Structure formats: structure tokens, C-alpha cells
Short mmCIF file of C-alpha atoms in Angstrom, two decimals:
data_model
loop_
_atom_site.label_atom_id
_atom_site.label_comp_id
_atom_site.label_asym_id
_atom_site.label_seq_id
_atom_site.Cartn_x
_atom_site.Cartn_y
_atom_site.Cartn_z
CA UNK A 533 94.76 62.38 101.70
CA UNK A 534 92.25 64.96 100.14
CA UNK A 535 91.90 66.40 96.85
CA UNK A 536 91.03 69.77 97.07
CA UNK A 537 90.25 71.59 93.45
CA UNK A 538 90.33 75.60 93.40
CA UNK A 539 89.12 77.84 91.05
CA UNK A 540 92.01 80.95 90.70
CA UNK A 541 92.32 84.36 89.09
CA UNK A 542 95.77 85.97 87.99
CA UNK A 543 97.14 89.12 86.44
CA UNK A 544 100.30 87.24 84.45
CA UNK A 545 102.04 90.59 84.08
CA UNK A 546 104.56 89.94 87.06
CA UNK A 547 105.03 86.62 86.50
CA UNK A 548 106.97 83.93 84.35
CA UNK A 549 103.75 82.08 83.67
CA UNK A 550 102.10 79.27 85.52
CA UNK A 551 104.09 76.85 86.02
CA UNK A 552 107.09 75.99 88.04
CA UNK A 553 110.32 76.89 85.97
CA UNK A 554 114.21 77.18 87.06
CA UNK A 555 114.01 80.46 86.17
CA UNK A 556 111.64 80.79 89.47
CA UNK A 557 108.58 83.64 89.52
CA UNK A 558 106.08 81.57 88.66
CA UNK A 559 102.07 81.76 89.51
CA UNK A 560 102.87 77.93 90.95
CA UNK A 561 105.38 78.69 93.00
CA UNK A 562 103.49 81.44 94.75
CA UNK A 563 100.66 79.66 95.31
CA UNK A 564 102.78 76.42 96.47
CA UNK A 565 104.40 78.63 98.79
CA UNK A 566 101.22 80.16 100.53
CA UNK A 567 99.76 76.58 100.78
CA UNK A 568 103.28 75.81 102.78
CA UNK A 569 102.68 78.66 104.92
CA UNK A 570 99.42 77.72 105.92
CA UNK A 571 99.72 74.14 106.14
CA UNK A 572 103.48 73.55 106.77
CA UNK A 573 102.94 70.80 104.15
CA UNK A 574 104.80 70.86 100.56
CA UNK A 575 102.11 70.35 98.13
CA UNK A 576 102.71 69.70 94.19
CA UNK A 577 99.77 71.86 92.08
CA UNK A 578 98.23 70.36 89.11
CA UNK A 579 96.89 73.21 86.76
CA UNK A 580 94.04 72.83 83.71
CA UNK A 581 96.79 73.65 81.39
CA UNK A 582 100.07 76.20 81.92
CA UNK A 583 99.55 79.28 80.74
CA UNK A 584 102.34 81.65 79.16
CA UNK A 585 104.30 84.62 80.68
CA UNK A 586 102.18 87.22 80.43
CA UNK A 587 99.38 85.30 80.09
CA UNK A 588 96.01 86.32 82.40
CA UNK A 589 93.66 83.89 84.16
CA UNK A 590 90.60 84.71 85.05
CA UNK A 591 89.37 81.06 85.75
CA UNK A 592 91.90 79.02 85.95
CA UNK A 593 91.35 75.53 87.93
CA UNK A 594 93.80 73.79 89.92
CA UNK A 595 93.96 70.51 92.00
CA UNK A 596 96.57 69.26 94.50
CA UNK A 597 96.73 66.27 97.25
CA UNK A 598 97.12 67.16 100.97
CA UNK A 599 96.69 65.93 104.85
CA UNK A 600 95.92 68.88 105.91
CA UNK A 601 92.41 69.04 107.81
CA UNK A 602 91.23 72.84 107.20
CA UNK A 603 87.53 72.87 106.37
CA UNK A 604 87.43 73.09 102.48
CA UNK A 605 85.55 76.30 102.60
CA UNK A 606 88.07 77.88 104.53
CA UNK A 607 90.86 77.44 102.01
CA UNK A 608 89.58 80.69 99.70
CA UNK A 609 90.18 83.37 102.61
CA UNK A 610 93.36 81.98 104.33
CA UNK A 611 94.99 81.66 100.98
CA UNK A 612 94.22 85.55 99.96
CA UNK A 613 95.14 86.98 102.76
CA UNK A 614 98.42 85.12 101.94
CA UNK A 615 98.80 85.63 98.64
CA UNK A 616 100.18 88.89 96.68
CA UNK A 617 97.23 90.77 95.10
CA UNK A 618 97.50 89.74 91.37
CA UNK A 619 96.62 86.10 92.35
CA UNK A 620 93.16 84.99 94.08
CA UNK A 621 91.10 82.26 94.79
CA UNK A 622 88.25 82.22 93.90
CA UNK A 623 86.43 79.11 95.41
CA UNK A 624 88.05 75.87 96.67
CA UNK A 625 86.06 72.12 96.83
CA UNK A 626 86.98 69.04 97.67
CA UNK A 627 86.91 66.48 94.77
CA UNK A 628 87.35 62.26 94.05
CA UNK A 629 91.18 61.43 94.39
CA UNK A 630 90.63 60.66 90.41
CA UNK A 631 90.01 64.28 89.72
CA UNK A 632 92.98 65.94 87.85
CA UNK A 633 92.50 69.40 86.85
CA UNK A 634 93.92 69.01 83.59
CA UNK A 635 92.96 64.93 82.84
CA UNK A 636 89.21 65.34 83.63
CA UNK A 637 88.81 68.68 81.70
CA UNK A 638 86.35 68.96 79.37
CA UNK A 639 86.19 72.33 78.12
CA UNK A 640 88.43 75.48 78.01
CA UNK A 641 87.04 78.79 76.95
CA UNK A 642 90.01 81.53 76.15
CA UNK A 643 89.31 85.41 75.78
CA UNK A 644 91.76 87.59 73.66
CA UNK A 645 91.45 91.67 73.47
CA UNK A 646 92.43 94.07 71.04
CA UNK A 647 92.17 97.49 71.20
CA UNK A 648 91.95 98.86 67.64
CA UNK A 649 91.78 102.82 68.85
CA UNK A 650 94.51 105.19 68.10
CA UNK A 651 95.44 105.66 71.95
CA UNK A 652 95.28 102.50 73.99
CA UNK A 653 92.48 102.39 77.16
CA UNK A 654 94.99 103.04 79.78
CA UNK A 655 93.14 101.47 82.35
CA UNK A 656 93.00 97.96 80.28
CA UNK A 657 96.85 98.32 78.90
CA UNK A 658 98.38 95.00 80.75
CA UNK A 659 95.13 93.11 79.21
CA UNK A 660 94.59 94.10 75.69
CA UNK A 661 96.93 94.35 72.79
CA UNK A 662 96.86 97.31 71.18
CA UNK A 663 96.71 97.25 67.28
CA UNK A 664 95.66 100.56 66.14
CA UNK A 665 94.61 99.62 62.82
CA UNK A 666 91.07 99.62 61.10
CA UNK A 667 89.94 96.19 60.58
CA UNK A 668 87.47 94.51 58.54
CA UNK A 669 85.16 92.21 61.24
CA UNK A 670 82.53 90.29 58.79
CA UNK A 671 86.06 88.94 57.16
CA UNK A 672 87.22 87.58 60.54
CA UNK A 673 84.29 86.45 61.75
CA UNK A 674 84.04 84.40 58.65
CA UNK A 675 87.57 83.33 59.03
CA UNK A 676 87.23 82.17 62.37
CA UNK A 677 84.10 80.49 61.41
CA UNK A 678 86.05 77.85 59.37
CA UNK A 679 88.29 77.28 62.30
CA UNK A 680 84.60 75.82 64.60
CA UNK A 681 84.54 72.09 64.63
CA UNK A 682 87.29 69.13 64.58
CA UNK A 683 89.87 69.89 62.67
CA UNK A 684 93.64 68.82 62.70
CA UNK A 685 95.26 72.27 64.10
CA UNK A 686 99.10 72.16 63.24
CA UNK A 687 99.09 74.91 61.47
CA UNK A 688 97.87 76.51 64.37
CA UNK A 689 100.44 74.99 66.86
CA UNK A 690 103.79 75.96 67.98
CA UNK A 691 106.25 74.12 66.66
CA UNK A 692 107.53 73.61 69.90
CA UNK A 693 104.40 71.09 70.47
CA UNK A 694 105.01 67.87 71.88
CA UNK A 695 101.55 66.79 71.62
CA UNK A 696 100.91 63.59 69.80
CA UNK A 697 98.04 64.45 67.83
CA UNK A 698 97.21 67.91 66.97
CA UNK A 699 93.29 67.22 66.43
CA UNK A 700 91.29 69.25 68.45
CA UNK A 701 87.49 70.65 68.55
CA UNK A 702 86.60 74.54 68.64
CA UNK A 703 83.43 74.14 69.87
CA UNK A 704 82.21 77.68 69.74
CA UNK A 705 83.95 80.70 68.90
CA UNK A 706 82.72 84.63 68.59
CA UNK A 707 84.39 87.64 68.02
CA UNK A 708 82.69 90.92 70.02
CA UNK A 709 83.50 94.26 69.42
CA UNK A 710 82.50 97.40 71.62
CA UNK A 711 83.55 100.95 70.77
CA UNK A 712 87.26 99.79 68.72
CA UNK A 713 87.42 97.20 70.87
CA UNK A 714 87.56 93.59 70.33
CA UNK A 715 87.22 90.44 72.19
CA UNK A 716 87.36 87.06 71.26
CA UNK A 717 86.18 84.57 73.00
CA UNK A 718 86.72 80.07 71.71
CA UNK A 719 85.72 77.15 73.87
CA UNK A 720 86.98 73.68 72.33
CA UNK A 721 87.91 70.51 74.37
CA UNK A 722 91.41 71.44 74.51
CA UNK A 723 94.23 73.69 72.92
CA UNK A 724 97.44 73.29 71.08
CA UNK A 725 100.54 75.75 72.14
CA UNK A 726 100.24 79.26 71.55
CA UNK A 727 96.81 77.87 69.71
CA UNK A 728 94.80 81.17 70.49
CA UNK A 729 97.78 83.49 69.68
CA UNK A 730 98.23 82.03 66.33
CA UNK A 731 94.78 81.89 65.74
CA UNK A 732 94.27 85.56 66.57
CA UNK A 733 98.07 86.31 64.50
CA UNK A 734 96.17 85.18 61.43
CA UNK A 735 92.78 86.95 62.24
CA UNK A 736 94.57 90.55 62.33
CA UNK A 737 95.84 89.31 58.98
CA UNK A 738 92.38 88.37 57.76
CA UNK A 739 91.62 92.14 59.52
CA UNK A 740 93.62 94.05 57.56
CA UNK A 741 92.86 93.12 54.23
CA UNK A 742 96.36 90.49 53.61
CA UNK A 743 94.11 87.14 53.53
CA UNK A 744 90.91 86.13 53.10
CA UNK A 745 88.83 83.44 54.07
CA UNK A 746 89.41 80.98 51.83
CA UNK A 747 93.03 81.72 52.61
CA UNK A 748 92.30 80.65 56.17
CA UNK A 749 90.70 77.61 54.77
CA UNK A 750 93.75 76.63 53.09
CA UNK A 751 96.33 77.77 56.04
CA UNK A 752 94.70 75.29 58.25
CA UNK A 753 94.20 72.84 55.44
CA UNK A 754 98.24 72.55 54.78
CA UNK A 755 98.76 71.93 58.53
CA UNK A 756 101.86 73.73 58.32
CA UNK A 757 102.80 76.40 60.96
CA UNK A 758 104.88 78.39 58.81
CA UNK A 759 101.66 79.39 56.46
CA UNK A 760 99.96 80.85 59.46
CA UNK A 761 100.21 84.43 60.88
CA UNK A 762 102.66 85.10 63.56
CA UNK A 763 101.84 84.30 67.22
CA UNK A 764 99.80 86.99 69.14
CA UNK A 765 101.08 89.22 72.22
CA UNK A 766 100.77 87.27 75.86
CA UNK A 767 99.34 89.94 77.12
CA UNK A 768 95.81 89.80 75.25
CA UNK A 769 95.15 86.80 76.24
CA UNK A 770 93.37 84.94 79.43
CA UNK A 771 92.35 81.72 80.18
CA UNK A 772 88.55 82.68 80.81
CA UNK A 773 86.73 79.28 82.13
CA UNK A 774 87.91 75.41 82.48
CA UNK A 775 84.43 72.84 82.59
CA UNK A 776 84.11 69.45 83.91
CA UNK A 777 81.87 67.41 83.72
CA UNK A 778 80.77 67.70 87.27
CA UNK B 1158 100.00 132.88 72.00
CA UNK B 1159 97.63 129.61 71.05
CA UNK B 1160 94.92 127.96 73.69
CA UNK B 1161 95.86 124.20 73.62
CA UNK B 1162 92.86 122.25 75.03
CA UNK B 1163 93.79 118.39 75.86
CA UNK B 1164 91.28 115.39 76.78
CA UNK B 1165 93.75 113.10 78.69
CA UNK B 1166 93.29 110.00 80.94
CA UNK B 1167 95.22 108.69 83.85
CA UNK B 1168 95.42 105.79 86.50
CA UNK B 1169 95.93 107.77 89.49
CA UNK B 1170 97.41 104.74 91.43
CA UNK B 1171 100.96 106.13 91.57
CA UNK B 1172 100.40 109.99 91.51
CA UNK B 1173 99.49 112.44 94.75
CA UNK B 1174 96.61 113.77 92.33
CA UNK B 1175 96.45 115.85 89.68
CA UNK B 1176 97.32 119.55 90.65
CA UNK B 1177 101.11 120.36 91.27
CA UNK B 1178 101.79 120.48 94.88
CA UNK B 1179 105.29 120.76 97.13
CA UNK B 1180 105.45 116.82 97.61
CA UNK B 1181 105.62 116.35 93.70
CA UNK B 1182 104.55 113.44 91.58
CA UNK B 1183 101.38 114.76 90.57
CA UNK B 1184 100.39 114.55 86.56
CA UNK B 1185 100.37 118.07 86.39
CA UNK B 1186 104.16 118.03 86.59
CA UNK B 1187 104.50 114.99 84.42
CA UNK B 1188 102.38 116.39 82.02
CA UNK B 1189 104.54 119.69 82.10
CA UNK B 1190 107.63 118.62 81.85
CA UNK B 1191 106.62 116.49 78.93
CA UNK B 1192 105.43 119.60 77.18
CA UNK B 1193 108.70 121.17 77.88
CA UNK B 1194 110.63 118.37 76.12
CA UNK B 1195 108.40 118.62 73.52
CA UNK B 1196 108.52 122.39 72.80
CA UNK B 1197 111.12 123.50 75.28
CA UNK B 1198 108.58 126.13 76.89
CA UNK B 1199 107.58 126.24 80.29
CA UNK B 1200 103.68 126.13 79.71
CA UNK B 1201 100.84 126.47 83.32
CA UNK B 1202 98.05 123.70 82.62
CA UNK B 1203 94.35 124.59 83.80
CA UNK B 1204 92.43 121.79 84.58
CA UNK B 1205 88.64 121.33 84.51
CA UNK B 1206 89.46 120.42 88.65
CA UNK B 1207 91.90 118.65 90.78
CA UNK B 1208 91.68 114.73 91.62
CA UNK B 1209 92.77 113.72 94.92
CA UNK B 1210 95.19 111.31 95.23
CA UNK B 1211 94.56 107.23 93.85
CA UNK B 1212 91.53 109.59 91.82
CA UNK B 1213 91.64 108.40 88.21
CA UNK B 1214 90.45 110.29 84.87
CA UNK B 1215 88.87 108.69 81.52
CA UNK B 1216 88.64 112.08 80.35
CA UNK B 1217 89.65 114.79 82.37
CA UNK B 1218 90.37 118.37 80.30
CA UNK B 1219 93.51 120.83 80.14
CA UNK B 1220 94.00 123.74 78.56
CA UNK B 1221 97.78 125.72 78.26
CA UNK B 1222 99.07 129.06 76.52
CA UNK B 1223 101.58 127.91 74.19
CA UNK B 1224 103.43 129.45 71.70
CA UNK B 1225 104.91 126.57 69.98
CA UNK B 1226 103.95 126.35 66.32
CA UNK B 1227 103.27 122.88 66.74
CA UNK B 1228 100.42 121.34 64.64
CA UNK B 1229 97.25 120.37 66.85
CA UNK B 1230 96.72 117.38 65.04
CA UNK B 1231 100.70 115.85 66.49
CA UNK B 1232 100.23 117.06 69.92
CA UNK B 1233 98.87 113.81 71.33
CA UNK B 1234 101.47 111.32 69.69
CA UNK B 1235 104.09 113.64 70.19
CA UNK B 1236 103.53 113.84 73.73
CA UNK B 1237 102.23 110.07 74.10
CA UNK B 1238 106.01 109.21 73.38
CA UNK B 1239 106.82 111.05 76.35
CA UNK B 1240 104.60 110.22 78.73
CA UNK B 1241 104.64 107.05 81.39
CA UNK B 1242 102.10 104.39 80.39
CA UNK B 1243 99.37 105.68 82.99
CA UNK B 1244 98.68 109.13 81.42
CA UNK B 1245 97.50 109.34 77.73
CA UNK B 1246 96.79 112.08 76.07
CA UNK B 1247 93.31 110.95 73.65
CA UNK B 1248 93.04 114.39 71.83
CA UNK B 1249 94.03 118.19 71.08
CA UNK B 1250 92.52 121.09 69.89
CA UNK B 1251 93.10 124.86 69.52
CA UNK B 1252 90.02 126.93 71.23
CA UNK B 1253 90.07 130.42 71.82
CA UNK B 1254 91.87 132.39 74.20
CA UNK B 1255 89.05 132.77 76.54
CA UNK B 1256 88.66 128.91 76.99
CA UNK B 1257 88.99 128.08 80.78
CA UNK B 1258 89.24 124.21 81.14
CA UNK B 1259 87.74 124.76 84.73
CA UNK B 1260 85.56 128.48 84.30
CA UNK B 1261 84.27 127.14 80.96
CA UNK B 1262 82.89 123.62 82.03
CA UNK B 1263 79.25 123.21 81.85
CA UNK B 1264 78.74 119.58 83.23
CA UNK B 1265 80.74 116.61 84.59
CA UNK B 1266 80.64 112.95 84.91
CA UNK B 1267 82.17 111.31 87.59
CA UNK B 1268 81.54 106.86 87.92
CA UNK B 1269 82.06 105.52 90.95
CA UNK B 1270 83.31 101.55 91.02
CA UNK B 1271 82.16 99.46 93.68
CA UNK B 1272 82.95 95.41 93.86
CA UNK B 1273 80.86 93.75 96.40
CA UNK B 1274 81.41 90.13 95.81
CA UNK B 1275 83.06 88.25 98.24
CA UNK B 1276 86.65 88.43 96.46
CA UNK B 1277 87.38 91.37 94.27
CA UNK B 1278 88.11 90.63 90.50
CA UNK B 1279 91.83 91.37 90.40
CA UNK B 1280 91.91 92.67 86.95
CA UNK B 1281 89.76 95.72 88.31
CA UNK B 1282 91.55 96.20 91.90
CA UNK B 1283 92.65 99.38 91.33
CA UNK B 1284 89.79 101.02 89.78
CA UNK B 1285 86.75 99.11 92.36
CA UNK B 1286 86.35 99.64 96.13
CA UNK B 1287 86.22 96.34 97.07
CA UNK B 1288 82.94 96.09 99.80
CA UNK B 1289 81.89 92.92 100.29
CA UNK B 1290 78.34 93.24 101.56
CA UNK B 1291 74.93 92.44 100.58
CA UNK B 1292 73.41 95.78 99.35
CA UNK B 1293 69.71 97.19 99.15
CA UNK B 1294 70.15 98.06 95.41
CA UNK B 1295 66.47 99.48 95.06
CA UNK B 1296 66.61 101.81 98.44
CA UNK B 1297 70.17 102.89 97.04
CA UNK B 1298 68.63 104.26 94.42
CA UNK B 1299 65.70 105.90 96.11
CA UNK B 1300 68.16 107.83 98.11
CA UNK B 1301 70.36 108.43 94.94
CA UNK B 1302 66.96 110.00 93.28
CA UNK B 1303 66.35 112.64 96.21
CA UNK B 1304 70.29 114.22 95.65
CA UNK B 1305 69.14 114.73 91.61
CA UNK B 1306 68.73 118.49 91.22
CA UNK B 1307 69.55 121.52 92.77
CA UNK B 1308 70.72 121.50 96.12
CA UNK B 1309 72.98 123.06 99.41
CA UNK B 1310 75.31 120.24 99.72
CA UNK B 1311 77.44 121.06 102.17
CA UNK B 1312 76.12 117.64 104.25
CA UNK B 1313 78.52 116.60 100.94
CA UNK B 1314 81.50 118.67 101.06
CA UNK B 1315 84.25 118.44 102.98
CA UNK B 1316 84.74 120.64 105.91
CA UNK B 1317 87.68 121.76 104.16
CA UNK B 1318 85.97 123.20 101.12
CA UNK B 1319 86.64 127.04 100.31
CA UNK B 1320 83.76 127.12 97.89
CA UNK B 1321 81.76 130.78 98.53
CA UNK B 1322 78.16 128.59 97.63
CA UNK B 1323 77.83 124.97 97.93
CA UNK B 1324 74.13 124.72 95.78
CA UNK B 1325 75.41 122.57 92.97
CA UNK B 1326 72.70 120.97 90.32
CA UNK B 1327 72.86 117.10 90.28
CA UNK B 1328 71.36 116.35 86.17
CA UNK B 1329 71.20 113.30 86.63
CA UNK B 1330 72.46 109.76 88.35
CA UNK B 1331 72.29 106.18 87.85
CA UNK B 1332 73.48 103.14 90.07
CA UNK B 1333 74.29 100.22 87.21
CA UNK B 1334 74.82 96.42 88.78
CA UNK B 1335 75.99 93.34 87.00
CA UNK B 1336 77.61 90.55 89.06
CA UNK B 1337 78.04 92.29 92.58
CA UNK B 1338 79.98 95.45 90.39
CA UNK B 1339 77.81 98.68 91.15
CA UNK B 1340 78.90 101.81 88.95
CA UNK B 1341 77.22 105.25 90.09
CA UNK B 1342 77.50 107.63 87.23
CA UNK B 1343 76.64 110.88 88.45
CA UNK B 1344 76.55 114.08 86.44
CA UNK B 1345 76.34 117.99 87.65
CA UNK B 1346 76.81 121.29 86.84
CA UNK B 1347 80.03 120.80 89.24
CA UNK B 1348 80.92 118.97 92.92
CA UNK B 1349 82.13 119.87 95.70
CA UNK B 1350 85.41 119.15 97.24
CA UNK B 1351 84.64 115.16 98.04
CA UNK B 1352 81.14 115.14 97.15
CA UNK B 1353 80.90 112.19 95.35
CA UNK B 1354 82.68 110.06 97.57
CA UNK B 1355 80.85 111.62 100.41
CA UNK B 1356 77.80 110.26 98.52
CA UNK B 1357 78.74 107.20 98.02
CA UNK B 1358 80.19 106.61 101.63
CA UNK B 1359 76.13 107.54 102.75
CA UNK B 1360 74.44 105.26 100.00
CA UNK B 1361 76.47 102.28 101.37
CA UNK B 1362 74.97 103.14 104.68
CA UNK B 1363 71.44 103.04 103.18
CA UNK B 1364 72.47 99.71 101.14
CA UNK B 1365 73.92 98.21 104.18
CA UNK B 1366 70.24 99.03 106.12
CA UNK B 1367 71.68 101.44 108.24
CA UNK B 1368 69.93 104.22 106.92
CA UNK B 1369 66.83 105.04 104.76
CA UNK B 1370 65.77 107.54 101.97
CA UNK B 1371 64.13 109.48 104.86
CA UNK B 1372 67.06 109.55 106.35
CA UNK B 1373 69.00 110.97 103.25
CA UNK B 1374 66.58 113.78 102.86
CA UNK B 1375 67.15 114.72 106.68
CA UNK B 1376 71.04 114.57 105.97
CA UNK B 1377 70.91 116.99 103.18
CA UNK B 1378 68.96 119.36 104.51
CA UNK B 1379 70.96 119.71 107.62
CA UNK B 1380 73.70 121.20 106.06
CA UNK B 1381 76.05 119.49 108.14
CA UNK B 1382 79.05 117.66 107.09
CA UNK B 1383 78.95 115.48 110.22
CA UNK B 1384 75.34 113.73 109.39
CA UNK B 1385 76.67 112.29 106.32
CA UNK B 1386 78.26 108.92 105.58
CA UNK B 1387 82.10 108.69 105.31
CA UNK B 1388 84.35 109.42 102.05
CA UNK B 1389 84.73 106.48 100.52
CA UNK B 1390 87.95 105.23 99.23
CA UNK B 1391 89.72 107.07 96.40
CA UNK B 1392 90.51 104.23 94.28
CA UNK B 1393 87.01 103.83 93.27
CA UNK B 1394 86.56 107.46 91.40
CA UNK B 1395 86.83 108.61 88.19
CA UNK B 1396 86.75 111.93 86.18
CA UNK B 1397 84.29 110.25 84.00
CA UNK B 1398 83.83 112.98 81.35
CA UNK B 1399 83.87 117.31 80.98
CA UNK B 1400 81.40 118.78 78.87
CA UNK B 1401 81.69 122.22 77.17
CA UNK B 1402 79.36 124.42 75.45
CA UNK B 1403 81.01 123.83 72.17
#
């Protein structure tokens, strides 16, 4: 057997997130079912992480086990031209048997867009969420400068979460904005449920004038979900980069 | 009467162009009958030109005869509640009677979207020719430098063009690159049916090596559709931006 890892881009609009679900539709199942097609072999994808309906990818990293011998630098090009075109691959390698895309990751970087002007950029409407409202930046940049470093993120966490511990690390985190537009990028070893969303839910808040910093600071502080701002649109958001160590 | 001039923006994926035309689906006619819901008169836009079909617009300008008493100031949301997702309209404002959203432009912007790495970023595919070739960036842009200022360009029209003079002033043009994405933004006093895809179908022949910046000069002053390089794809354009004297 062979581990082959691939590197893949998505548009989420179309589809009921990543992974596999009764309801059927999903990025997984598309890509399982072009992997059939060219291999005639059933293959069972591992992601980084799933990723929401909705929800983009512009890097998102997969791994999977298969007998098939087709040169690893092949797999890129016989997959695309087999594959609708919201989904791509971007690059394919073959990896250790121990590699598992989400196990062995070390870093996850997440983008999330807002559009802030009156009338929404048509030609970026499936990617940022428009919020037509004036917003104060040096506040939310200050906010989300309290959320950098390891902190215990339940109030940032669906309540949904199975996770055992909610502890995680934002290991960088900036907030860009460009003619009304924003875009926020946040590495950190690894994120809660709907993490980003809430994150950016509370943000808008800080924004518009409802909180403050130091209301942030207490928010994540009383590791609560209920003190936090709601949860983000899907659509603003895209998994941006997964690292390893290799 | 009042002269209602519009700045509006559209994907042009789904239409057959801009100008109304017996096959139908064109924004003209969306944008018309919207205006009819809105103020139940039958109204003619002007535009500042057609767009072919797959052609989109970031700003592309309108003007109508209306007498609906209307504020200016509610014409864009009013009609943005009644328009499809792929046509916006970003502002309104009442010029004088003599305005001519074609007659009255002094200069235009047109960008032309080029993706040449190997696979296309997905979140872009409608907007980007995907051409995935190594390209002479700097001899591009020699050739680019030699179409700047006034010029016959029928080697740049199509055959098909009804103009009485085809001497148009190119202001100015630049080829911008960052990862393998190449925008031309080109600016004139006004193009030619085609012209700008006509020029970017011969600068990919002098990226690709096939031709030089000799060889540009030579096709434009032949005057000769059939020296040129093909029209590139539609997808790629956009109505960049319409200038006016006011």
C-alpha cells in the first residue's frame, strides 16, 4: 500500500461540506468517487479537519491508502479532468504510511472576509460576508490581539464540541483591510468547532461599538459559549493553509 | 423627463452580453424590466458600450429618461432588491439631459485576467483565462508599450466592426503579475469591437516566443485583421471603469 497526501482547493457553495454525510453531496464523496473512477479501487479520505457547508478551501490537505501504481505526479491531472470544477488538486506526494493528514498537522491558517461596503463585490459574493456596517478596526485588532497565545477556547467553541480539552494556541492572527474590505487571517495548532466563526461573531461586535476589549478579555475568560457573539456566516470563511512538519 | 445615470456591475457568466438582442437574457433586459417593477415605466438604457457575451463589468455606465419621481439617492437599493445576485447596481445620479452614457465617455478601463499556473485557482475561474504556459513577461510588455497612443487599429478590430475610423488613443497600459495571475489594465479614449481581446490573444503569442515587439509593430501597421493574434476568451474581460468629464 501507498500513502499518497494531496493538497486540494474547493468552492463549498455546492456542497454539504467535507465530509462524508447520509445526507450525501459532500466534497469527500466527490473526490472518493473520481479516485474510484480512475483506479477502480474504493479508497477512504482522511482530511486536515472537516470543514462546514459552505465552507471554502483553498488549501486543504488530504491523505488516503491505495494499491494503485499511477506515478504520484500523475495523480493532480487525472483527478481534474475528473472532477467537477469547484474542486481541484492542487499537488499530490507520496508520504510515510504514519502520515495522517489530520494527526501529523501542525498548523492551520483560516481566512475570513467581510465586505463592509453598502453594495456587496459581486464578483466575491459566494466568498465574503457582507456586513454593510462601519466598523471600528484598532478596537478589533486589539480584541483579537487578546485571543494570540494558549488559551482555553470554550467560549469560543460550539457547544456541539466533542473535543476533550478545549486548549488551543492562536499562533498569529491579523486583520487586513483593503478598500471596505476585510480579511482575517489566524494560524494556531488547531481549532475548536465553528472556532473562527465565533471568533469573527464577536469581532463584528467589538466592530460596531457593543463590546470592547476588555469585554473580549472577559468573554474568553468565563469560557462560556453563551457570552460570546453569535457564530459567523459559512460562507466567509476558508481553510487557507494546513503545515507539517515536513 | 429626468436623465438617470447608473454605475452597475455584472458577472457576465450567465447573460448573452449586455445589449438587448432577439435571443434574450442579456442585462439590458434584466435591468429593464427591473426598472419597470420599480416605477412601472418602460424606460431605453444607453450604455457606455456593449459586452459580448461571458464579458463582465466592475463598473460599466447607463443612463435612462425617466419620469418617475423617484429620489436618486433610493434608486440603487430599490432596484438591488430586484435584481439577480450577478448585477448590482453601486450608484445613481441625475445628470443633464444631454448626458450620453456612450457619446459622453471620455476614457475607459478594461483588465484583462489571465491564470497561467499549471491549475487555475477555482475561486477566480470565471473571471481568469486559464493559460498554462511559461510567459516572456518583459517582451509582453515591450509589445504592450508600442500599442500606447494613437493608432489605426484595425490589425485589432474585428472584421465585423462598423466603426467609420478605427484610430483610437491607447493612454496608457500595464501588465501586473503576482503568482502566475497577469492583469492587463488598459485604458483609451475608446476600443474597437474586440480590441482588447485581440490584444491580448497577440501578446500571448509574443509571451509564448512566437512573436517579438518587431513583430507587433509590423502587425499594427498592416492594418490587417488577419496578422494579428486570436481573440482571446471572453471570460477573462472586464469593463474595468468609464470616465466622464464631470
Amino acid at each position: 500500500m501507498r500513502n499518497i497526501r494531496m493538497v486540494i482547493s474547493y468552492v463549498g457553495t455546492s456542497y454539504h461540506g467535507f465530509q462524508t454525510q447520509p445526507i450525501g453531496n459532500t466534497v469527500q464523496d466527490v473526490l472518493e468517487q473520481a479516485i474510484v473512477v480512475l483506479t477502480g479501487e474504493k479508497v477512504n479520505i482522511t482530511a486536515s479537519g472537516r470543514t462546514d457547508a459552505g465552507v471554502h478551501a483553498r488549501g486543504q490537505v488530504i491523505n488516503f491508502l491505495t494499491s494503485s501504481p499511477i506515478p504520484v505526479h500523475r495523480w493532480a491531472l487525472a483527478l481534474n479532468s475528473r472532477l467537477p470544477d469547484d474542486i481541484s488538486v492542487l499537488r499530490a506526494d507520496e508520504v510515510p504510511l504514519d502520515f495522517h493528514a489530520s494527526y501529523s498537522a501542525k498548523r492551520k491558517t483560516y481566512r475570513y472576509s467581510i465586505d463592509t461596503n453598502k453594495f456587496a463585490d459581486i464578483f466575491e459574493r459566494y466568498y465574503r460576508f457582507h456586513y454593510p456596517m462601519p466598523l471600528r478596526l484598532p478596537e478589533m485588532r486589539a480584541a483579537l490581539a487578546k485571543l494570540v497565545g494558549q488559551h482555553d477556547f470554550t467560549s469560543f467553541a460550539s457547544q456541539r464540541s466533542t473535543k476533550r480539552t478545549h486548549t488551543r494556541t492562536v499562533i498569529s492572527a491579523r486583520l487586513d483591510e483593503s478598500e471596505g474590505k476585510l480579511d482575517l487571517f489566524i494560524t494556531g495548532d488547531g481549532f475548536l468547532y465553528n472556532m473562527v466563526r465565533i471568533i469573527v461573531g464577536t469581532l463584528l461586535r467589538v466592530g460596531e461599538g457593543k463590546w470592547n476589549v476588555d469585554d473580549v478579555v472577559r468573554i474568553l475568560a468565563a469560557k462560556d459559549r453563551t457570552k460570546a457573539g453569535p457564530t459567523a456566516m459559512a460562507h466567509g470563511l476558508m481553510l487557507w493553509e494546513v503545515e507539517y512538519d515536513d
